[in-house]
Protein backbone atom coordinates (compact mmCIF):
# COMPACT_ATOMS: atom_id res chain seq x y z
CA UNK A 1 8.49 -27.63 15.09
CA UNK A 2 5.64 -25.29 16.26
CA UNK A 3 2.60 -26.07 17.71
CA UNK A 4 0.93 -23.22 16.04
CA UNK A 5 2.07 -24.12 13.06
CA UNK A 6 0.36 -27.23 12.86
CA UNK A 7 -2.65 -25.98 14.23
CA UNK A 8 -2.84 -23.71 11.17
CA UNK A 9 -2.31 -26.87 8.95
CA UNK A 10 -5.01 -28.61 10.93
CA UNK A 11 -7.62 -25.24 10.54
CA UNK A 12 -6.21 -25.99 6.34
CA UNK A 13 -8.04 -29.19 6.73
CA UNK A 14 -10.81 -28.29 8.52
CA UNK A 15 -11.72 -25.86 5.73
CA UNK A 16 -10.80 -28.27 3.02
CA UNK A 17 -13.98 -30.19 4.17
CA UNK A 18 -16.35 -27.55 3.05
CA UNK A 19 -14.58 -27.53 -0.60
CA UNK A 20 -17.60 -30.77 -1.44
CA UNK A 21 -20.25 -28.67 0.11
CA UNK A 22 -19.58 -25.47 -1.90
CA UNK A 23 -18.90 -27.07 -5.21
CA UNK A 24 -22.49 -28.44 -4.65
CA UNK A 25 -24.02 -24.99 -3.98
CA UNK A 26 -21.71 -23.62 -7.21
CA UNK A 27 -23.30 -26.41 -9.82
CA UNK A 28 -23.54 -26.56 -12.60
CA UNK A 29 -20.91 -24.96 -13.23
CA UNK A 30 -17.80 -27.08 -15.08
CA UNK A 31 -15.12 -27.87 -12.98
CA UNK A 32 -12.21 -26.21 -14.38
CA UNK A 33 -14.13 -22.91 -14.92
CA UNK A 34 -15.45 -23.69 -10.99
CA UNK A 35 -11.34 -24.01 -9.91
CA UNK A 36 -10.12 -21.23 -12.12
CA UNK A 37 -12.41 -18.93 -10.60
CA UNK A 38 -11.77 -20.56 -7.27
CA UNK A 39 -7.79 -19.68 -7.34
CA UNK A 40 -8.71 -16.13 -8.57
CA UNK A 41 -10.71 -15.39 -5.69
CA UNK A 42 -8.49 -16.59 -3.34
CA UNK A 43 -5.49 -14.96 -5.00
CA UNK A 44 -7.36 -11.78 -5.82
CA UNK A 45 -8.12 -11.60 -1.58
CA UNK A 46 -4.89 -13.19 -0.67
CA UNK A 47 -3.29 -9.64 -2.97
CA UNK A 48 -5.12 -7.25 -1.41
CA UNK A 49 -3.74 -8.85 2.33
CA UNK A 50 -0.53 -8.02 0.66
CA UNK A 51 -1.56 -4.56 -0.83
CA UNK A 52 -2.64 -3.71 2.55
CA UNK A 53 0.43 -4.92 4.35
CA UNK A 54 2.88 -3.17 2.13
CA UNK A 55 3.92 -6.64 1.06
CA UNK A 56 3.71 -7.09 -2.39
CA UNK A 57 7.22 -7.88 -2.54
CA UNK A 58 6.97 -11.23 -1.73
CA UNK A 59 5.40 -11.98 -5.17
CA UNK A 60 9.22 -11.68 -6.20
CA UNK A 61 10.72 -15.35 -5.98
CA UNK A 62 12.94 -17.26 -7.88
CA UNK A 63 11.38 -19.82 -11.23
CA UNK A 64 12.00 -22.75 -8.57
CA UNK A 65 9.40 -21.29 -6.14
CA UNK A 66 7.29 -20.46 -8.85
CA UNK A 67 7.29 -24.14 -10.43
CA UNK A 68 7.16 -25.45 -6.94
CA UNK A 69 4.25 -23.52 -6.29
CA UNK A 70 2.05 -23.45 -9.28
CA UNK A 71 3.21 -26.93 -10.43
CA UNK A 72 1.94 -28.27 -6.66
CA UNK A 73 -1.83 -25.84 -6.82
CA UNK A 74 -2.00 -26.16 -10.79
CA UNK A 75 -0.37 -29.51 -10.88
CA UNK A 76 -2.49 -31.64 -8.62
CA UNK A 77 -5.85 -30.28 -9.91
CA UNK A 78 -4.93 -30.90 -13.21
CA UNK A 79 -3.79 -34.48 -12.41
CA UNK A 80 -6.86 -35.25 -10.11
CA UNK A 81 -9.52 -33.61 -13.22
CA UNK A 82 -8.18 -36.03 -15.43
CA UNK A 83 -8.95 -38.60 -13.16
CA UNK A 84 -12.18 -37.75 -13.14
CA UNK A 85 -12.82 -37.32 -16.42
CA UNK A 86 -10.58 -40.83 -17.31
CA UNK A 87 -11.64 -43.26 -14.32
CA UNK A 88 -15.04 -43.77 -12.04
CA UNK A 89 -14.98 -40.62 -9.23
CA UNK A 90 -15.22 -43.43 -6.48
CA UNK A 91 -11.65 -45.26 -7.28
CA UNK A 92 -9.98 -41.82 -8.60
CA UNK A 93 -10.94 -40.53 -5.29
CA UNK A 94 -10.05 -43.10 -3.42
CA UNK A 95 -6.28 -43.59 -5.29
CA UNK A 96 -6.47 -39.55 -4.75
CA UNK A 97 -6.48 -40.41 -0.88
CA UNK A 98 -2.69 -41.77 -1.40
CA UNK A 99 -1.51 -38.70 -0.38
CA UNK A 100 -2.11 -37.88 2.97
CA UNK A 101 0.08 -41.15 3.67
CA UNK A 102 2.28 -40.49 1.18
CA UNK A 103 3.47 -36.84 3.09
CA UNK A 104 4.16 -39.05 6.52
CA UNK A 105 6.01 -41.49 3.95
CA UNK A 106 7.97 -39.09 2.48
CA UNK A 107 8.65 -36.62 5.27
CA UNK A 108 11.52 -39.29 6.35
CA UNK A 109 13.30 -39.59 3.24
CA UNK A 110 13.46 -35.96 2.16
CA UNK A 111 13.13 -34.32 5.40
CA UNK A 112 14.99 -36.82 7.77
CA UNK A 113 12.13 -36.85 10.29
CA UNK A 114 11.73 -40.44 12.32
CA UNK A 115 8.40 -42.30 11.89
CA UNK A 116 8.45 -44.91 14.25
CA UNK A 117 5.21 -47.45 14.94
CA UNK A 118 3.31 -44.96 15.88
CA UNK A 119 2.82 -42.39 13.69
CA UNK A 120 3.22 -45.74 10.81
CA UNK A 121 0.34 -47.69 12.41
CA UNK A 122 -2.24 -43.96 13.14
CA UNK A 123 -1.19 -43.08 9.48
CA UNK A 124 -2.38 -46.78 8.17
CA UNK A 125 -5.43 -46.53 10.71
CA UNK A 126 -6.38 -43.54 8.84
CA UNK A 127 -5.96 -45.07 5.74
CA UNK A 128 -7.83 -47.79 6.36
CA UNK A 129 -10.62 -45.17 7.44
CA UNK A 130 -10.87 -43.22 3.96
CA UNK A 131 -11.00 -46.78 2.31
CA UNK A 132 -14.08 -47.87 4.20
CA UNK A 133 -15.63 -44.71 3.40
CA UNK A 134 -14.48 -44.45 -0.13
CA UNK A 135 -14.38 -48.29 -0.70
CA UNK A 136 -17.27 -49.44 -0.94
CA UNK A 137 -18.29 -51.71 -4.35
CA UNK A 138 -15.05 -50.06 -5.60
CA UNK A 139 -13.70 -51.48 -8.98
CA UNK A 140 -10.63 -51.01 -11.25
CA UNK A 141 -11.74 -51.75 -14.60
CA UNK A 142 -7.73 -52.23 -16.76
CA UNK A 143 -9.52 -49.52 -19.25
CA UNK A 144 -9.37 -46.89 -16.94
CA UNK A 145 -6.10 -47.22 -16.34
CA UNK A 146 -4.62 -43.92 -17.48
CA UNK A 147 -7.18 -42.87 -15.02
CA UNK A 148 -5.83 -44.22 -11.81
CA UNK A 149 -2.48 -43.25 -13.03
CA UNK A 150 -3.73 -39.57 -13.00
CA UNK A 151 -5.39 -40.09 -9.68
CA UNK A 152 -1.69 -41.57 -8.17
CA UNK A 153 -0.18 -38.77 -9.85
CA UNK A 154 -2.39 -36.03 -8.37
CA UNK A 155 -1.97 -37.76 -5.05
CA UNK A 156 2.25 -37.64 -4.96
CA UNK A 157 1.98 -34.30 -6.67
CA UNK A 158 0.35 -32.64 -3.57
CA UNK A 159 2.52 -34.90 -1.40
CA UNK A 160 5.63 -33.70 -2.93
CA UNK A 161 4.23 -30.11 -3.37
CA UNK A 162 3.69 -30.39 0.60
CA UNK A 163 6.84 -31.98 1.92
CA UNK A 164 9.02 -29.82 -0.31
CA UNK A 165 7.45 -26.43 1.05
CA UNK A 166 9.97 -27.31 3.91
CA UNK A 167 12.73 -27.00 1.68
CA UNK A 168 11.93 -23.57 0.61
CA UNK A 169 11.74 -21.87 4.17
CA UNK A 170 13.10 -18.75 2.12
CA UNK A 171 9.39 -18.69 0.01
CA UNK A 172 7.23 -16.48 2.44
CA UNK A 173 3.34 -17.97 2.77
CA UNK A 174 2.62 -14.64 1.21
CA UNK A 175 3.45 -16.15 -1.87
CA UNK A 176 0.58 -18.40 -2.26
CA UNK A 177 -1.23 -15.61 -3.58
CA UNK A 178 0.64 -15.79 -6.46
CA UNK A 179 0.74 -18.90 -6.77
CA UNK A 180 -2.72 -19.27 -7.26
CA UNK A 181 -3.45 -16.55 -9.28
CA UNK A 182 -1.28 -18.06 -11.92
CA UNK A 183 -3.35 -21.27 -11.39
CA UNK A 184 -6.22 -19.61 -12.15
CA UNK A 185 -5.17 -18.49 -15.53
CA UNK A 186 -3.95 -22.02 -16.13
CA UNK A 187 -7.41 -23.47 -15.20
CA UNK A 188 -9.30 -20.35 -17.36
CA UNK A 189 -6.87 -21.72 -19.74
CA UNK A 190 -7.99 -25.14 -19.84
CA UNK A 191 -11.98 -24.28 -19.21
CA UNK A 192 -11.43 -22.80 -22.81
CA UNK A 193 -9.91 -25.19 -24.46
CA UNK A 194 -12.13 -28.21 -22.87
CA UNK A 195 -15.50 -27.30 -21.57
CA UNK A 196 -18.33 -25.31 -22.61
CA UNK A 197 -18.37 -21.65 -21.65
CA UNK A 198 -20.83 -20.70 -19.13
CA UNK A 199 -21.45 -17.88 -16.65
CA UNK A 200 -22.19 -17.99 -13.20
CA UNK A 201 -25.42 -17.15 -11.87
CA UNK A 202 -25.75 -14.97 -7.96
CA UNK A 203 -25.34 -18.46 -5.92
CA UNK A 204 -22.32 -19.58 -8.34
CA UNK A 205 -20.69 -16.10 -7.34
CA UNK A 206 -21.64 -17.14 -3.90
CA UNK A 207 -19.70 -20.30 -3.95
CA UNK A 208 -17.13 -18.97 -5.66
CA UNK A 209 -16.38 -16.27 -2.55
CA UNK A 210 -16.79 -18.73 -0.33
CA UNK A 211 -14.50 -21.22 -1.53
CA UNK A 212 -11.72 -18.08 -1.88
CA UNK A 213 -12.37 -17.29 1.75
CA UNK A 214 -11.79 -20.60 2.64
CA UNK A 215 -10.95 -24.21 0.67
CA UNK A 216 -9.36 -22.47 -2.08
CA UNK A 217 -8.09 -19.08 -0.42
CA UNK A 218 -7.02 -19.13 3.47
CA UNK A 219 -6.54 -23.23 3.50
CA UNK A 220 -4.05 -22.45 1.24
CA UNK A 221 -1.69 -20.00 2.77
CA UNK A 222 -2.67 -22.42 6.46
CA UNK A 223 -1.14 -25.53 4.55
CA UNK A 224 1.88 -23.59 3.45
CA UNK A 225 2.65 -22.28 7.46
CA UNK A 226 1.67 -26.18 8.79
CA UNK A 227 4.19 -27.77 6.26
CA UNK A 228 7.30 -24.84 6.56
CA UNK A 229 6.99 -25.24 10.61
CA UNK A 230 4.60 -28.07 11.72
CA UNK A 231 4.48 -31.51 12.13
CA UNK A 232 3.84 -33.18 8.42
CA UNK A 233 4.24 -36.49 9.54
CA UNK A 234 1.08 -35.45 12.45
CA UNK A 235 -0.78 -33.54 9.74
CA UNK A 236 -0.40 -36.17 7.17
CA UNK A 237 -2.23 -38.33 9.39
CA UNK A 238 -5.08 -35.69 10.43
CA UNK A 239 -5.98 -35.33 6.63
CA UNK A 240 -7.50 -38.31 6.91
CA UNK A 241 -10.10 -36.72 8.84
CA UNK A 242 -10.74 -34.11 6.28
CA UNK A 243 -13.41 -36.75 3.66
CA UNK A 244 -14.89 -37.71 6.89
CA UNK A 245 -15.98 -34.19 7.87
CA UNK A 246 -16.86 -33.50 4.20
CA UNK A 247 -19.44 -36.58 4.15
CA UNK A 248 -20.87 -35.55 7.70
CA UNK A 249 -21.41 -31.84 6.35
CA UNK A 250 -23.18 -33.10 3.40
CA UNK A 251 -25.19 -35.45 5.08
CA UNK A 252 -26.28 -32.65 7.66
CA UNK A 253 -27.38 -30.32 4.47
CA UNK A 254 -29.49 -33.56 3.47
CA UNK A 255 -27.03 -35.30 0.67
CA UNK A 256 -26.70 -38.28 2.17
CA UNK A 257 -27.57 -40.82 5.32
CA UNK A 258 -24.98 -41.69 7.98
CA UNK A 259 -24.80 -45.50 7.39
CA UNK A 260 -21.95 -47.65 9.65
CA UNK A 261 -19.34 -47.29 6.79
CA UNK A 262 -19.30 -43.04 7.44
CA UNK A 263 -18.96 -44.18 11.68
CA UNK A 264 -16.49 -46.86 11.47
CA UNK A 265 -14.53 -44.47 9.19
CA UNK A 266 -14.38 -41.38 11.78
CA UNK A 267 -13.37 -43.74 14.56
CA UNK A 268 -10.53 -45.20 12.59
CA UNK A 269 -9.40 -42.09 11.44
CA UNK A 270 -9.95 -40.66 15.08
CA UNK A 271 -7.92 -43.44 16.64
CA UNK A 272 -5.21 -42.86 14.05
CA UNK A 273 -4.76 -39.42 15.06
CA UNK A 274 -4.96 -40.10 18.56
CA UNK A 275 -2.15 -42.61 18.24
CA UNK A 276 0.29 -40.25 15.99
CA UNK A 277 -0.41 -37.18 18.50
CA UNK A 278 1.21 -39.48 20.79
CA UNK A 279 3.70 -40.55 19.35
């Protein structure tokens, strides 16, 4: 496993933390028309890499790369919308949150990679982290059920999208861009069918670039290089740190106070990554 490699999944979750940000700066926008044009902005930049490059080939992969790769992007927003839209944001986010322990979970099973106390008790310390930051006066009424089962199922969709990208070593990370330009006509898709139309203003366009630069564009194609070559297991655990960082950058553009939940949260999730780097 490369060290590089996971460093580009890490710099993946580093931008992921400025997706909360930006989708503040892009309302009101809806959220599907907000993701659609999201993916086509970071597909549209991620093509013209590949334009530049002379490597538009790599758009050519088999229907199980394509249904691996649009069903994990596509997929897990879908799922995680719906949970939204079906269950209180505060539990659906904090089900969500399954996954980054679900990838260190899974990355034995399906990729035969130990886990040992270690890397189980910094994964469980980072856990325990997102729940005291997401927890809080949390609730699971039985008729939002179908909610919370959206929420699990957007969680083990990106886990399985993630730990499977090692089993398709063949797919080049070029591909993403394709993969997410396809999710963006699936999201325009469903914008149509289920939300208002509406057109973004200068600072919606704004957001938009910015999340294709970043959250929705680069973080993307970083992911896809940390889980083919890095440590999952290592950056399964690190994701933790990535609702953490997202609080403390809206807090420091005045959406929030840093109470002793947002603290004891970062030093969980900091001692859980200490522990699984050393493992």
């Amino acid at each position: 496993m490369s060290n590089n490699a996971t460093l580009a999944g890490c710099a993946a979750l580093a931008l992921w933390a400025f997706l909360a940000p930006l989708a503040r700066l892009a309302q009101p926008l809806p959220p599907l028309l907000l993701t659609a044009l999201g993916f086509a902005a970071g597909g549209v930049l991620g093509l013209a890499v590949l334009a530049a490059r002379g490597r538009l080939g790599a758009l050519r992969q088999s229907p199980l790369a394509w249904a691996h790769g649009v069903g994990g992007l596509a997929g897990y927003h879908a799922l995680y919308f719906a949970a939204l839209a079906l269950a209180p944001p505060l539990e659906a986010n904090l089900l969500n949150y399954l996954w980054p322990l679900l990838i260190v979970l899974l990355a034995a099973p399906i990729l035969g990679l130990p886990l040992g106390p270690r890397r189980l008790a910094g994964v469980v310390l980072g856990a325990a982290g997102a729940a005291v930051l997401l927890a809080g006066g949390a609730r699971f009424p039985a008729e939002a059920v179908a909610g919370f089962a959206c929420a699990i199922g957007a969680a083990l969709t990106w886990a399985l999208y993630s730990v499977l990208s090692r089993r398709l070593l063949g797919v080049p990370t070029e591909a993403v861009a394709g993969f997410c330009l396809v999710s963006a006509l699936l999201a325009l898709a469903a914008h149509l069918g289920f939300e208002a139309l509406a057109m973004p203003g200068p600072r919606q366009w704004l957001a938009v670039m910015l999340m294709g630069l970043g959250p929705m564009g680069a973080a993307f194609f970083l992911w896809d290089i940390g889980m083919k070559r890095g440590d999952p297991r290592l950056l399964g655990t690190l994701a933790y740190a990535t609702p953490i960082a997202s609080t403390l950058l809206l807090i420091a553009l005045g959406e929030g106070v840093l109470t002793w939940q947002v603290a004891a949260a970062a030093g969980l999730v900091a001692g859980g990554g200490v522990l699984a780097a050393r493992a």
